[in-house]
Every structure is written in structure tokens, then in C-alpha cells.
PDB file of C-alpha atoms in Angstrom:
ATOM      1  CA  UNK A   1       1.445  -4.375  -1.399  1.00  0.00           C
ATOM      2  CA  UNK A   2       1.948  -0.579  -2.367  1.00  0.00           C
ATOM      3  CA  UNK A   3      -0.056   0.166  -5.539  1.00  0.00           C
ATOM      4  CA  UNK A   4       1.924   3.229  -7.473  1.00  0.00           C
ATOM      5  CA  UNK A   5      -0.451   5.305 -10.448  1.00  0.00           C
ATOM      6  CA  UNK A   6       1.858   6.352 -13.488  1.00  0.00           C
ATOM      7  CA  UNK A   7       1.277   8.390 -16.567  1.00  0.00           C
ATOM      8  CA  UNK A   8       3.306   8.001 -19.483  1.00  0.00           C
ATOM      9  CA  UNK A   9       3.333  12.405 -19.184  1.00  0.00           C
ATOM     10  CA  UNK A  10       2.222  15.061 -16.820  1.00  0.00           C
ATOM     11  CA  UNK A  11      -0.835  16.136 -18.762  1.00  0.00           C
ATOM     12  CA  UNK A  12      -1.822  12.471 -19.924  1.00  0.00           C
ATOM     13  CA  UNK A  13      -5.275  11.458 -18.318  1.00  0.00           C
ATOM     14  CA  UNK A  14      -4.019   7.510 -19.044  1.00  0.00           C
ATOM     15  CA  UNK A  15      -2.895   6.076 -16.037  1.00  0.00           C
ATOM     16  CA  UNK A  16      -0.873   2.580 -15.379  1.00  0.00           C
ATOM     17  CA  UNK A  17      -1.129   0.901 -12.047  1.00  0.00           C
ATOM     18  CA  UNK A  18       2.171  -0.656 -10.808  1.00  0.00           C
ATOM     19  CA  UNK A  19       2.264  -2.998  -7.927  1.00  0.00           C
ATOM     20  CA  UNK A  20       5.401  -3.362  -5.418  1.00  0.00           C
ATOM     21  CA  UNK A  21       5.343  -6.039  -2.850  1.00  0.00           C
ATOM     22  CA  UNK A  22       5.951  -4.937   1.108  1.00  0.00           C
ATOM     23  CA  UNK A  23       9.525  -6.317   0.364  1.00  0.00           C
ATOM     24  CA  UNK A  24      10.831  -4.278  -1.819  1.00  0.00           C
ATOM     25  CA  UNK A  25       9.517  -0.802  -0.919  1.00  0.00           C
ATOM     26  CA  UNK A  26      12.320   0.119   1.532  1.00  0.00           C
ATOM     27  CA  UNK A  27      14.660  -0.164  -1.144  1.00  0.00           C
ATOM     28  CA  UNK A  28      13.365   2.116  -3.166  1.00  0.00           C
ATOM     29  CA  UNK A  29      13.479   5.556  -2.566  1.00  0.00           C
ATOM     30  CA  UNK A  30      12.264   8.647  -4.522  1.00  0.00           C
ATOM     31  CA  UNK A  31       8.553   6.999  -5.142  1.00  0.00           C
ATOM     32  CA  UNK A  32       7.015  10.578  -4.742  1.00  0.00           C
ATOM     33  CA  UNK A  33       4.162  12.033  -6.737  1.00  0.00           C
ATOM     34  CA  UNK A  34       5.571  14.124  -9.653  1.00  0.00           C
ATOM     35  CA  UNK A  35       9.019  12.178  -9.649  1.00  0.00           C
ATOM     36  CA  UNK A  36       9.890  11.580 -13.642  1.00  0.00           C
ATOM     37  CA  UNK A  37      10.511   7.602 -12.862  1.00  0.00           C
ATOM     38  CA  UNK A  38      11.825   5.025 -15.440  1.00  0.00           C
ATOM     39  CA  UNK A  39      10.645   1.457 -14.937  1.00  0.00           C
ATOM     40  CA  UNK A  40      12.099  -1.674 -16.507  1.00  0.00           C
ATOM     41  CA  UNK A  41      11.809  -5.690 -16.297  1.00  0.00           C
ATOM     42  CA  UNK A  42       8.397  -5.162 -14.594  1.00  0.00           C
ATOM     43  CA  UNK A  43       5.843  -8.423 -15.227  1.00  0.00           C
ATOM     44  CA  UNK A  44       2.550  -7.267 -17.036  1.00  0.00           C
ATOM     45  CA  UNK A  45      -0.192  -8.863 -16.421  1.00  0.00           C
ATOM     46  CA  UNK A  46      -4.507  -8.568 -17.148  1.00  0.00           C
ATOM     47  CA  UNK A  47      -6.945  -8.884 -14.610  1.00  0.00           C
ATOM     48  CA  UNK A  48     -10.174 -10.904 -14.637  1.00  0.00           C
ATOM     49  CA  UNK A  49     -11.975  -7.731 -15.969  1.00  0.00           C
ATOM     50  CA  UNK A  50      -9.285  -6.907 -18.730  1.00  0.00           C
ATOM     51  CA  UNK A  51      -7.275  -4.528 -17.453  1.00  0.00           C
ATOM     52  CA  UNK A  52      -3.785  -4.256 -17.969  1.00  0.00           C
ATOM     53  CA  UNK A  53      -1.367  -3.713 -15.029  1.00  0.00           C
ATOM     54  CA  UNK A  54       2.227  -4.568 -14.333  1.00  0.00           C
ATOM     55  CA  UNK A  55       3.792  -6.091 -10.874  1.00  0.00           C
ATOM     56  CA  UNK A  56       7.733  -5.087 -10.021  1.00  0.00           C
ATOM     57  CA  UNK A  57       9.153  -8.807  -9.159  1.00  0.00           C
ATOM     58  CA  UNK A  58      12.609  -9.378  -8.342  1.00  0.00           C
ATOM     59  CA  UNK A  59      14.316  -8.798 -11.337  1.00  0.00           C
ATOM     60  CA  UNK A  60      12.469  -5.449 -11.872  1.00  0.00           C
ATOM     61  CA  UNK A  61      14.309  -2.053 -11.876  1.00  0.00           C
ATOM     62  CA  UNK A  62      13.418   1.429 -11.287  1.00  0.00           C
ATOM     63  CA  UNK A  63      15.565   4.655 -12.149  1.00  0.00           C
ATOM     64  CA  UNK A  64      14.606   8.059 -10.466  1.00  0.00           C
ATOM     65  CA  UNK A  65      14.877  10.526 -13.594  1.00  0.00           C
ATOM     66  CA  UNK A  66      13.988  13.735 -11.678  1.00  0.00           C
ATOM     67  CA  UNK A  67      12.735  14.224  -8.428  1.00  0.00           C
ATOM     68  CA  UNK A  68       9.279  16.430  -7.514  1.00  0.00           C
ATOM     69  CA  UNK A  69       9.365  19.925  -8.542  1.00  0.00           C
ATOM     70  CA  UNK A  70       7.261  21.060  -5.728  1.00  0.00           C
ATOM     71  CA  UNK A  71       8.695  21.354  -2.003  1.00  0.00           C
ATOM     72  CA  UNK A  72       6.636  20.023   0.935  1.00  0.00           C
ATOM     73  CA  UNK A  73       3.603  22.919   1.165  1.00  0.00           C
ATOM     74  CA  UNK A  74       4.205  23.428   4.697  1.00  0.00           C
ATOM     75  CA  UNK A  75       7.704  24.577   4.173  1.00  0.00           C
ATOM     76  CA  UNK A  76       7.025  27.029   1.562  1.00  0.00           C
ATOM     77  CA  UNK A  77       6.663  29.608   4.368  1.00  0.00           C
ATOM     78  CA  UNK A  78      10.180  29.617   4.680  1.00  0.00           C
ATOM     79  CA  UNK A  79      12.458  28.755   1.582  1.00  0.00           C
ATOM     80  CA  UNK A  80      14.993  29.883   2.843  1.00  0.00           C
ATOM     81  CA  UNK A  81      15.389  26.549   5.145  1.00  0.00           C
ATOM     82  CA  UNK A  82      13.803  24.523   3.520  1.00  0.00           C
ATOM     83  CA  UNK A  83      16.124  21.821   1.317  1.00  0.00           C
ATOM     84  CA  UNK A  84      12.553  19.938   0.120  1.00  0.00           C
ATOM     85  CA  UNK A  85      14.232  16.786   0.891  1.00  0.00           C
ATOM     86  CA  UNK A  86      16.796  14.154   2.466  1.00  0.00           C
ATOM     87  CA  UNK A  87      17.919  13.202  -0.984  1.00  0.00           C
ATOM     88  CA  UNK A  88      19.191  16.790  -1.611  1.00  0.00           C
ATOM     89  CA  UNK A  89      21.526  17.143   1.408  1.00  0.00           C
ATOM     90  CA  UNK A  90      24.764  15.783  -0.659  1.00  0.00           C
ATOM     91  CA  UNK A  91      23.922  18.531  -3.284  1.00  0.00           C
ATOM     92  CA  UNK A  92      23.956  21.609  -0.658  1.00  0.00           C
ATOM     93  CA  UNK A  93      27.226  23.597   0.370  1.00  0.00           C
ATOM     94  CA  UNK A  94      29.374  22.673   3.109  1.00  0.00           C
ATOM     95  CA  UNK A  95      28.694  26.121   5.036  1.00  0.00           C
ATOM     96  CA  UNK A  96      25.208  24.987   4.998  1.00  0.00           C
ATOM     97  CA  UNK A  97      23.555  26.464   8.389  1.00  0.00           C
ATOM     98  CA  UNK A  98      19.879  25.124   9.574  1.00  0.00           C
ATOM     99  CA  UNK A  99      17.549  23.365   7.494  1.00  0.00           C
ATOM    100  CA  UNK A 100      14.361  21.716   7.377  1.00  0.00           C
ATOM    101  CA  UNK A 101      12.789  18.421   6.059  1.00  0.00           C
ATOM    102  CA  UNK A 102       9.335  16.469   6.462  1.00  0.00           C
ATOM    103  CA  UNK A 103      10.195  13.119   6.789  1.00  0.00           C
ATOM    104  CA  UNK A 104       9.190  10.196   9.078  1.00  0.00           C
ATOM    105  CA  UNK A 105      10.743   9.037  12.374  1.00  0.00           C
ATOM    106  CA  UNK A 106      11.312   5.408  11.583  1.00  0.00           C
ATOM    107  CA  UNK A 107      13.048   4.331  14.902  1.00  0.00           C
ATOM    108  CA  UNK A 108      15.500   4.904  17.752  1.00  0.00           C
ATOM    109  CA  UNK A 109      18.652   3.237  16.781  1.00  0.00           C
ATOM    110  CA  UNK A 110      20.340   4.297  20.529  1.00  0.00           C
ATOM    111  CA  UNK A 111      18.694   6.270  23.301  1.00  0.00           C
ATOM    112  CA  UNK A 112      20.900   7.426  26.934  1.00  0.00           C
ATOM    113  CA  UNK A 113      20.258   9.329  29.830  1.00  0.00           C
ATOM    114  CA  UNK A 114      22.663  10.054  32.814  1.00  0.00           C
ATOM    115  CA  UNK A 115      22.862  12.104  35.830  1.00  0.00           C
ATOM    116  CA  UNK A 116      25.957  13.899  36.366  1.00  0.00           C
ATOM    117  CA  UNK A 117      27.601  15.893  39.025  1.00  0.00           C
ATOM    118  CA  UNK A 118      26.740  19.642  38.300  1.00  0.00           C
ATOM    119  CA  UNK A 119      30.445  20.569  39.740  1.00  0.00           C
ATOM    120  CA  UNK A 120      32.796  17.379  38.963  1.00  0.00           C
ATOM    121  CA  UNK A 121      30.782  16.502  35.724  1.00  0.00           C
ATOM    122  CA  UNK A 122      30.689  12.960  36.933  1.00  0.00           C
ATOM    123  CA  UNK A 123      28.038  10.176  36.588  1.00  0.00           C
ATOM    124  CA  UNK A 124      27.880   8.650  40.359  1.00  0.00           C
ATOM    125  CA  UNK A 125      23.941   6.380  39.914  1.00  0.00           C
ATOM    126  CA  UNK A 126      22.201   9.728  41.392  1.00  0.00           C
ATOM    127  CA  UNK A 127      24.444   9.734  44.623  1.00  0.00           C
ATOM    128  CA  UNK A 128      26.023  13.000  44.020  1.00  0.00           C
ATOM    129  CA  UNK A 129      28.253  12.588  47.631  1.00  0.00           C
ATOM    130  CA  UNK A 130      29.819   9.492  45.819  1.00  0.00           C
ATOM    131  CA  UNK A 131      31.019  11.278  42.849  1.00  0.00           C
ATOM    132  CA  UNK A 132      34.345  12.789  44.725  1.00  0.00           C
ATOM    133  CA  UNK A 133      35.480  12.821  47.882  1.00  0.00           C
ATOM    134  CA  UNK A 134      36.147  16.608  48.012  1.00  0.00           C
ATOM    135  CA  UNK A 135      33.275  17.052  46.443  1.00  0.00           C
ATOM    136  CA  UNK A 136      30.339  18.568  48.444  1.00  0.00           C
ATOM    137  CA  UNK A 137      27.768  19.398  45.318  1.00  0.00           C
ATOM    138  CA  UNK A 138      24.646  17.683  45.927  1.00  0.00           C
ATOM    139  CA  UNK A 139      23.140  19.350  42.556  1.00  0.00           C
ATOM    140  CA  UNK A 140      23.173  17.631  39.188  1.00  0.00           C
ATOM    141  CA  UNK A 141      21.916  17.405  35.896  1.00  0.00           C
ATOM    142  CA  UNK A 142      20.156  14.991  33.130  1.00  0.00           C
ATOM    143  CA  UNK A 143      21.826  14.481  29.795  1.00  0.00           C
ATOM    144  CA  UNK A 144      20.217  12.728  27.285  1.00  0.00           C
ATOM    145  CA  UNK A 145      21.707  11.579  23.801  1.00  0.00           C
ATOM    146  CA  UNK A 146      19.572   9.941  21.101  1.00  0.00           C
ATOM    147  CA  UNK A 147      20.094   9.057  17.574  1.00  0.00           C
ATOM    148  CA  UNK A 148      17.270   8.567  15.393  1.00  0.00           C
ATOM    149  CA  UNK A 149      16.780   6.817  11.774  1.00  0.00           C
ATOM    150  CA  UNK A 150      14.345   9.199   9.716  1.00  0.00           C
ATOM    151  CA  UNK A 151      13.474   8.675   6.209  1.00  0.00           C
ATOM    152  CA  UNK A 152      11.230  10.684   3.449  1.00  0.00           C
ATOM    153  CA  UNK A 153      10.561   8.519   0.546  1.00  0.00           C
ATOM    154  CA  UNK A 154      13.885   9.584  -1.227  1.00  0.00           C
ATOM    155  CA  UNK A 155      16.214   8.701   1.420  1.00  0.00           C
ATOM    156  CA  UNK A 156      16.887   7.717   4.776  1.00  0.00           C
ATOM    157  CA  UNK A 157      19.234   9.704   7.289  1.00  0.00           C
ATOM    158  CA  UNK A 158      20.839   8.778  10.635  1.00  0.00           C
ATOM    159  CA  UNK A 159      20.057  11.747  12.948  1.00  0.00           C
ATOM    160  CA  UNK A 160      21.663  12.956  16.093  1.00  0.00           C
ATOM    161  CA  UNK A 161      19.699  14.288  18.957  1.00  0.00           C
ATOM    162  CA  UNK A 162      20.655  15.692  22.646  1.00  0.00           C
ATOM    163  CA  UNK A 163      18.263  16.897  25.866  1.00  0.00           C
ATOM    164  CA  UNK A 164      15.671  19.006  25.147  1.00  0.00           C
ATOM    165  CA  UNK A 165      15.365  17.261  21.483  1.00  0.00           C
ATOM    166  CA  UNK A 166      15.130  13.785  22.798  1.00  0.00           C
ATOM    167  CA  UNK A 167      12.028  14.897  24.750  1.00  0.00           C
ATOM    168  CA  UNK A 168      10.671  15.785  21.771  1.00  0.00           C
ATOM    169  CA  UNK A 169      11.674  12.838  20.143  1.00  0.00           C
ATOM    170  CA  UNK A 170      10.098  10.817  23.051  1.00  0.00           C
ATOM    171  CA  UNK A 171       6.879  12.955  22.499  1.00  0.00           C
ATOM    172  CA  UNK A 172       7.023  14.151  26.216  1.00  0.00           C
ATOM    173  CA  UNK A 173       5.143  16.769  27.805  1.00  0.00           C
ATOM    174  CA  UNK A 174       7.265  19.138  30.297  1.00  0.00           C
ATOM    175  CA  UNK A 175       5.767  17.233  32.898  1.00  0.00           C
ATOM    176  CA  UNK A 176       6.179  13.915  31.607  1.00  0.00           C
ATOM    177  CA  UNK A 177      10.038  14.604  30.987  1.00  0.00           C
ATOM    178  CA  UNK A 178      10.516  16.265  34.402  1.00  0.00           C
ATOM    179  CA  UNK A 179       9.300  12.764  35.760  1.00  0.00           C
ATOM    180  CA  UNK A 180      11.713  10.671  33.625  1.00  0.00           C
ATOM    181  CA  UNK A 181      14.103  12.803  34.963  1.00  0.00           C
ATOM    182  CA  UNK A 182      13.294  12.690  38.553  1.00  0.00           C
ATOM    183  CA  UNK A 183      13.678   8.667  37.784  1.00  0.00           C
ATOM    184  CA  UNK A 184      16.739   9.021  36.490  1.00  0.00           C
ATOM    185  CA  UNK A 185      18.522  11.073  39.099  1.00  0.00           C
ATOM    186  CA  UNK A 186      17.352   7.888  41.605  1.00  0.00           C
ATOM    187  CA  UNK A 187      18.620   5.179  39.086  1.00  0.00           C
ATOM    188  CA  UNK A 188      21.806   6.976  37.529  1.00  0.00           C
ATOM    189  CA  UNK A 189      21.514   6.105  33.770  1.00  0.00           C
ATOM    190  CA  UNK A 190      19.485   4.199  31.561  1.00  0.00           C
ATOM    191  CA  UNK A 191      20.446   3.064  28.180  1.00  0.00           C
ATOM    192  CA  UNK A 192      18.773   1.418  25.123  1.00  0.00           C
ATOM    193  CA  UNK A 193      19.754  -0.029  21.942  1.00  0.00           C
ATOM    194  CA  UNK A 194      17.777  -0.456  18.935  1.00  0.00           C
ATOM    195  CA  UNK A 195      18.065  -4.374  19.321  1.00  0.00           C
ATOM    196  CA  UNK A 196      16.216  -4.138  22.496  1.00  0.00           C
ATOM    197  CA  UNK A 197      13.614  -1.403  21.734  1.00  0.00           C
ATOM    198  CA  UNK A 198      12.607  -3.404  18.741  1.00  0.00           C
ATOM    199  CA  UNK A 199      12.339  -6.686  19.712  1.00  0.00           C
ATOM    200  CA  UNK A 200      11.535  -6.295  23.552  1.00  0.00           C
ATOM    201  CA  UNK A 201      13.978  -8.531  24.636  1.00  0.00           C
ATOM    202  CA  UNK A 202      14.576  -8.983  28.334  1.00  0.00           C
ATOM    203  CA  UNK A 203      17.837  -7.064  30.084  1.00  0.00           C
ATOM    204  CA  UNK A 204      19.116  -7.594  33.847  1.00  0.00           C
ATOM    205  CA  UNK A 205      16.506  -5.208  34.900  1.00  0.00           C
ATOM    206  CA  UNK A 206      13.737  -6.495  33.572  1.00  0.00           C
ATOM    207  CA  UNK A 207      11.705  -5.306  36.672  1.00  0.00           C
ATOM    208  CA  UNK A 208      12.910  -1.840  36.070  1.00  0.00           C
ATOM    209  CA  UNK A 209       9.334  -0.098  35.220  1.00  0.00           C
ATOM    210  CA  UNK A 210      11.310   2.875  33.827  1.00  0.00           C
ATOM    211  CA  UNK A 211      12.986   0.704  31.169  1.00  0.00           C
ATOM    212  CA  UNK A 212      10.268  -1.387  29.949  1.00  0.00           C
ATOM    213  CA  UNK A 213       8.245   2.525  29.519  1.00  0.00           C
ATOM    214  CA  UNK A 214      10.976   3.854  27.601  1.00  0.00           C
ATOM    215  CA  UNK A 215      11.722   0.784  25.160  1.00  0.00           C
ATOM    216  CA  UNK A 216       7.960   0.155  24.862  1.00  0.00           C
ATOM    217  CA  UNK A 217       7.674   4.581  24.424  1.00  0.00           C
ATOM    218  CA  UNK A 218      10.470   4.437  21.633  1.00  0.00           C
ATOM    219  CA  UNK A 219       8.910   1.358  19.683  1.00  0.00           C
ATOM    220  CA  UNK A 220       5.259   3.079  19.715  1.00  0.00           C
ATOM    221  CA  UNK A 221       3.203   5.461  17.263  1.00  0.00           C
ATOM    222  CA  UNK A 222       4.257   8.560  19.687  1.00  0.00           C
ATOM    223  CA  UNK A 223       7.509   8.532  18.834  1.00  0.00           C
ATOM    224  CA  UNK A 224       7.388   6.723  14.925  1.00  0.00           C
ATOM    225  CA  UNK A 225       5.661   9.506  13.681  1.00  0.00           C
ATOM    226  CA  UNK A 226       5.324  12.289  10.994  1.00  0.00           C
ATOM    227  CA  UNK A 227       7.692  15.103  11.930  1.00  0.00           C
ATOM    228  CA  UNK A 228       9.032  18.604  10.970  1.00  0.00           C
ATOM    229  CA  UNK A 229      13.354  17.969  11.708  1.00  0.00           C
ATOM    230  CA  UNK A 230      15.069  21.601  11.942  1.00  0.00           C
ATOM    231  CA  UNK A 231      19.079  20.131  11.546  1.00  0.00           C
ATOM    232  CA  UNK A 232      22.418  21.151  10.636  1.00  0.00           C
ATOM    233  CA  UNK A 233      25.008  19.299   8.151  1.00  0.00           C
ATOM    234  CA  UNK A 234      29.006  20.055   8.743  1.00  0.00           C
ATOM    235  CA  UNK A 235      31.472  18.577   7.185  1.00  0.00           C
ATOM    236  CA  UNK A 236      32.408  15.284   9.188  1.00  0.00           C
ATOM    237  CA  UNK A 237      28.489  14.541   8.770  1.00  0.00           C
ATOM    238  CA  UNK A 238      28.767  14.542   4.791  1.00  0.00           C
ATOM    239  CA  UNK A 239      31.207  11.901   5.755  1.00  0.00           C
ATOM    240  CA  UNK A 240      29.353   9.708   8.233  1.00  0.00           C
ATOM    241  CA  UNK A 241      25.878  10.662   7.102  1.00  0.00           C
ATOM    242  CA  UNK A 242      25.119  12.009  10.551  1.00  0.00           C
ATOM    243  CA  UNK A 243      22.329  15.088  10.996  1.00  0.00           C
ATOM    244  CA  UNK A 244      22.237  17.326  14.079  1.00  0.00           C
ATOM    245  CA  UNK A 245      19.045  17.634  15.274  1.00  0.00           C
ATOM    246  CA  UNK A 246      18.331  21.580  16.139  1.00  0.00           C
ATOM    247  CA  UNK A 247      14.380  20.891  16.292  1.00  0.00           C
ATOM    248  CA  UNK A 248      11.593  18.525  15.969  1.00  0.00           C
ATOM    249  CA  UNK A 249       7.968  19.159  16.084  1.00  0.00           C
ATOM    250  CA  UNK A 250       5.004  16.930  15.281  1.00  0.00           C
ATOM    251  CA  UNK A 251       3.798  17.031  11.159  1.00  0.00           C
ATOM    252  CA  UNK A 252       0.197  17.457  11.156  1.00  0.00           C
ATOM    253  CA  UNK A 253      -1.559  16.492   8.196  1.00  0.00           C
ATOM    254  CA  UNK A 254      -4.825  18.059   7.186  1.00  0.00           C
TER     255      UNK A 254
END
């Protein structure tokens, strides 16, 4: 149960505490201190010691008035990125080039990594003498695709991630992802779906230690986190609701 503390005006010292059941919360965004909120069909009730507070039941409806006037502190630094939050990305411009939200890393909804030819650009299970037969590379490289679900309190965003990103997504120190990678090169590819990395269920290769890390690394507090997302927003994404991820770094709160 989330207990929310309203008052009927910004200066009013009278306060009225609201309580929301677990079930409801995810449907309703913009619950942010300062947000001008309108509540209606809530169930008032007084506790054993006479106070008066109200519960939101099924029937209850809220109506974000106006959002916070104040930005996330940590991205006052740097207005000039900063959009405050997810809910505002419909009302930027089109041309809009990077910008920056605090939100929450809520889960992995897809995560791949392949190895691939460095000449033919060809996937060949990390035998790179297999990929053509007039093909004598024996270098390749790892790419990596993710795509993220992130939310902030006023709305929740699909995000698209690729290499270096998905290590930070995965929380990975250079070390740790140079390992990954040296495991994928042997096995080829790897691929998970959100179905899998959220319920654990078992796949074909459910001896494969490298899978049960990653689905058990994506489903963790490492990677469900508090983070900083540097993105981008072009046209087919105002479409599809689809992000692309430029940066990520870890939100540390004092």
C-alpha cells in the first residue's frame, strides 16, 4: 500500500493522507510531489484514533491537473537536455536532438548478442571459417541489441539500446563485458525474452551457465535500478513510442 500526503494548496500546513493499494499504482502515473492532482470517488474513512483519511478503491479516479514545476535537481546542470520528464516527450519538437530523463529501469523486455564475421558480416556460432567458403577472416565482432521498459512516475517508455549501452544496461564492468564476450564468440548468440528473464523458465540449454547469468543478471537489482537515460526521439519513435538510448549511467541518490 502506497500512502500519498495532499494539501488542499501549496502553502496549506493541513495535510490529507490518501491510500492506494499495490494494484493500482502502475496505473497511475504523474503521482509526483508538487503535481496539482484532482481526486474523486475516493472512500473516506476514520481511524481508531479519529483521524480522517480516504482509501482510492476501484471506482476511484484521479486527474493530473499540472505536473511538478521543478525538474529533477541533478539535471539542472544542464537545461539545455534536460526534458524533466517521460511525460513531456509528446510535447517536444520533432528535430529534437539528445535529451535526458531520471527514471527507473523496470525490466528487459528483449536482450541479443551475436558474433559476426568482421569481413562477410555473418553470424557462423563463433566459427568464423564456417561463415563463407572464400572467406579466410578469422576476426569478428559482438553485437548486442537490448530494449528496455523505463518508467518515471508520469510515464513509462519502451527504450532501445545497442553494444556499449547494453553493458551499461547489464551493469558490467569492462572486464566483466569482455568476458561475456569472450563466451559469446565460443557459443555464437544468445538471446532472451522478457517471458523468460522474468519468470526463469527453463529453455533447451538449460545447462548453459552463460544463460542462466544473464536472465538471472537482467531480472536482478543491478540492472532494475535508478538511472540517468541520455536518448534521442525521431519521428518514427513518436509513432511507436520507441527511445534511442545514447547513454545510461547509474542515479545516485544522496
Amino acid at each position: 500500500t502506497v500512502k500519498l500526503s495532499v494539501a488542499p494548496a501549496d502553502d496549506s500546513s493541513i495535510l490529507l493522507d490518501i491510500y492506494i493499494q499495490a494494484a493500482f499504482v502502475p496505473y497511475l502515473w504523474g503521482l509526483l510531489p508538487g503535481a496539482r492532482i484532482l481526486f474523486r470517488g475516493l472512500q473516506c474513512k476514520v481511524s481508531r484514533f479519529g483521524n480522517v483519511y480516504c482509501v482510492f478503491i476501484a471506482s476511484s479516479d484521479v486527474c493530473i491537473l499540472t505536473p511538478p514545476h521543478n525538474s529533477p535537481k541533478h539535471l539542472n546542470s544542464t537545461p539545455k537536455f534536460s526534458i524533466g520528464y517521460l511525460s513531456n516527450i509528446p510535447l517536444q519538437p520533432l528535430n529534437l536532438g539528445q535529451a535526458q530523463v531520471t527514471c527507473h529501469l523496470t525490466c528487459i523486455l528483449s536482450l541479443s548478442m551475436q558474433w559476426f564475421c568482421d569481413l562477410c558480416n555473418i553470424s557462423t556460432e563463433g566459427r568464423p571459417s564456417e561463415c563463407n567458403n572464400s572467406c579466410s577472416s578469422h576476426i569478428g565482432m559482438i553485437k548486442a541489441t537490448a530494449k528496455i521498459l523505463v518508467e518515471d512516475g508520469t510515464s513509462e517508455v519502451m527504450v532501445f539500446c545497442k553494444n556499449q549501452q547494453v553493458q551499461q544496461v547489464l551493469g558490467l564492468s569492462p572486464k566483466e563485458w569482455e568476458i561475456i564476450q569472450n563466451h559469446i564468440r565460443i557459443k555464437g548468440s544468445i538471446c532472451l525474452q522478457h517471458n523468460e528473464i522474468s519468470t526463469g523458465a527453463r529453455i533447451l540449454e538449460e545447462q548453459d551457465l552463460l544463460t542462466q547469468y544473464l536472465r538471472n543478471l537482467c531480472r536482478s537489482p543491478v540492472v532494475c535500478r535508478s538511472i540517468v537515460l541520455a536518448f534521442r526521439v525521431d519521428r518514427k519513435s513518436f509513432k511507436t513510442g520507441m527511445l534511442y538510448a545514447f547513454n545510461l549511467r547509474q542515479h545516485l541518490q544522496c
